[in-house]
XYZ file of N, CA, C and O in Angstrom:
228
model
N 77.183 15.617 80.188
C 77.043 15.871 78.787
C 78.281 15.312 78.089
O 79.406 15.603 78.491
N 78.057 14.493 77.097
C 79.144 13.831 76.378
C 79.031 14.189 74.894
O 77.949 14.112 74.311
N 80.146 14.560 74.286
C 80.177 14.915 72.878
C 80.062 13.663 72.019
O 80.791 12.689 72.229
N 79.160 13.712 71.044
C 79.011 12.581 70.127
C 80.260 12.458 69.270
O 80.852 13.443 68.874
N 80.639 11.251 68.977
C 81.804 11.018 68.127
C 83.081 10.859 68.927
O 83.735 9.839 68.848
N 83.425 11.863 69.729
C 84.671 11.789 70.503
C 84.463 11.206 71.885
O 85.412 10.768 72.519
N 83.233 11.229 72.387
C 82.881 10.782 73.743
C 83.556 11.600 74.838
O 83.634 11.168 75.981
N 84.057 12.796 74.508
C 84.643 13.673 75.516
C 83.565 14.162 76.474
O 82.465 14.491 76.057
N 83.894 14.212 77.757
C 82.971 14.749 78.754
C 83.028 16.270 78.639
O 84.089 16.878 78.778
N 81.867 16.890 78.376
C 81.806 18.338 78.186
C 81.249 19.076 79.395
O 81.553 20.238 79.605
N 80.427 18.405 80.187
C 79.835 19.066 81.343
C 79.061 18.083 82.188
O 78.821 16.947 81.794
N 78.666 18.552 83.370
C 77.893 17.716 84.285
C 77.102 18.614 85.218
O 77.542 19.719 85.558
N 75.944 18.158 85.617
C 75.096 18.866 86.571
C 74.631 17.842 87.594
O 74.055 16.821 87.221
N 74.910 18.094 88.846
C 74.582 17.129 89.887
C 73.911 17.809 91.068
O 74.290 18.916 91.453
N 72.948 17.127 91.643
C 72.298 17.561 92.871
C 72.118 16.317 93.718
O 71.705 15.274 93.219
N 72.451 16.415 94.982
C 72.212 15.285 95.868
C 73.416 14.938 96.709
O 74.429 15.645 96.691
N 73.310 13.835 97.420
C 74.408 13.420 98.293
C 75.659 13.091 97.485
O 75.570 12.556 96.382
N 76.791 13.469 98.001
C 78.102 13.206 97.404
C 78.328 13.982 96.107
O 79.249 13.662 95.359
N 77.497 14.980 95.834
C 77.653 15.760 94.603
C 79.009 16.452 94.556
O 79.613 16.541 93.490
N 79.499 16.909 95.706
C 80.795 17.596 95.733
C 81.929 16.668 95.300
O 82.803 17.059 94.521
N 81.897 15.446 95.748
C 82.929 14.467 95.371
C 82.860 14.142 93.876
O 83.871 14.112 93.176
N 81.662 13.917 93.393
C 81.480 13.499 92.005
C 81.775 14.634 91.033
O 82.397 14.422 89.994
N 81.360 15.859 91.364
C 81.593 16.967 90.451
C 83.081 17.245 90.314
O 83.549 17.649 89.243
N 83.849 16.998 91.356
C 85.311 17.150 91.251
C 85.895 16.147 90.251
O 86.814 16.481 89.499
N 85.376 14.952 90.218
C 85.852 13.948 89.261
C 85.464 14.314 87.832
O 86.252 14.152 86.907
N 84.245 14.840 87.660
C 83.849 15.286 86.325
C 84.686 16.485 85.886
O 85.055 16.598 84.717
N 84.996 17.392 86.804
C 85.854 18.546 86.472
C 87.237 18.079 86.033
O 87.810 18.615 85.076
N 87.765 17.081 86.691
C 89.060 16.515 86.306
C 88.976 15.900 84.908
O 89.869 16.093 84.087
N 87.896 15.179 84.638
C 87.712 14.564 83.324
C 87.618 15.624 82.228
O 88.202 15.466 81.154
N 86.914 16.711 82.505
C 86.774 17.778 81.524
C 88.115 18.461 81.280
O 88.513 18.686 80.135
N 88.811 18.780 82.339
C 90.095 19.477 82.213
C 91.113 18.663 81.420
O 91.901 19.195 80.655
N 91.099 17.349 81.589
C 92.085 16.492 80.929
C 91.514 15.779 79.700
O 92.132 14.845 79.181
N 90.329 16.217 79.267
C 89.687 15.717 78.052
C 89.555 14.193 78.030
O 89.794 13.536 77.020
N 89.149 13.641 79.163
C 88.918 12.198 79.235
C 87.618 11.847 78.527
O 86.698 12.663 78.454
N 87.533 10.639 78.047
C 86.313 10.187 77.391
C 85.385 9.520 78.405
O 85.812 9.106 79.487
N 84.133 9.404 78.002
C 83.165 8.705 78.838
C 83.585 7.255 79.028
O 83.451 6.690 80.111
N 84.130 6.656 77.990
C 84.601 5.267 78.077
C 85.712 5.137 79.108
O 85.730 4.187 79.896
N 86.639 6.084 79.120
C 87.739 6.043 80.091
C 87.201 6.123 81.516
O 87.677 5.413 82.409
N 86.196 6.970 81.744
C 85.617 7.063 83.089
C 84.880 5.791 83.466
O 84.940 5.347 84.613
N 84.183 5.204 82.511
C 83.455 3.962 82.788
C 84.403 2.827 83.142
O 84.071 1.945 83.920
N 85.597 2.824 82.574
C 86.567 1.760 82.824
C 87.383 1.981 84.089
O 88.106 1.088 84.510
N 87.254 3.159 84.693
C 88.009 3.468 85.906
C 87.381 2.773 87.102
O 86.161 2.770 87.268
N 88.215 2.175 87.927
C 87.721 1.507 89.123
C 87.767 2.488 90.285
O 88.809 3.060 90.587
N 86.622 2.708 90.910
C 86.511 3.587 92.068
C 86.214 2.743 93.295
O 85.645 1.651 93.189
N 86.587 3.248 94.455
C 86.294 2.547 95.700
C 84.782 2.386 95.844
O 84.003 3.238 95.410
N 84.370 1.283 96.421
C 82.953 1.000 96.604
C 82.687 0.717 98.072
O 83.478 0.047 98.700
N 81.657 1.181 98.648
C 80.620 2.056 98.142
C 80.974 3.527 98.363
O 81.225 3.950 99.486
N 81.029 4.277 97.325
C 81.211 5.731 97.376
C 80.327 6.357 96.310
O 79.812 5.662 95.430
N 80.184 7.673 96.368
C 79.427 8.360 95.338
C 80.063 8.180 93.976
O 79.388 8.039 92.964
N 81.395 8.168 93.947
C 82.116 8.042 92.680
C 81.914 6.685 92.027
O 82.022 6.565 90.812
N 81.600 5.682 92.798
C 81.433 4.347 92.215
C 80.220 4.275 91.290
O 80.074 3.321 90.533
N 79.361 5.295 91.301
C 78.193 5.325 90.427
C 78.422 6.067 89.117
O 77.525 6.138 88.286
N 79.617 6.617 88.911
C 79.869 7.425 87.715
C 79.627 6.634 86.437
O 79.072 7.148 85.479
N 80.015 5.392 86.391
C 79.811 4.577 85.192
C 78.354 4.478 84.785
O 78.038 4.398 83.595
N 77.447 4.532 85.757
C 76.011 4.452 85.462
C 75.447 5.800 85.048
O 74.362 5.868 84.478
N 76.169 6.881 85.348
C 75.703 8.229 85.011
C 76.001 8.604 83.567
O 75.406 9.530 83.039
N 76.943 7.906 82.950
C 77.348 8.266 81.590
C 76.630 7.448 80.547
O 76.266 6.358 80.715
């Protein structure tokens, strides 16, 4: 869930493989008020669950 206007990440709901890894990254983004754009621009190791975050936002 991304706030309109500020693009702050407000929440996330995940089910499936690697959900534990990805939800930790979303929790970090929420705690530090990162924007969806900032997460999309972050380079993650590939192939990992986190490498798909840019497509989730």
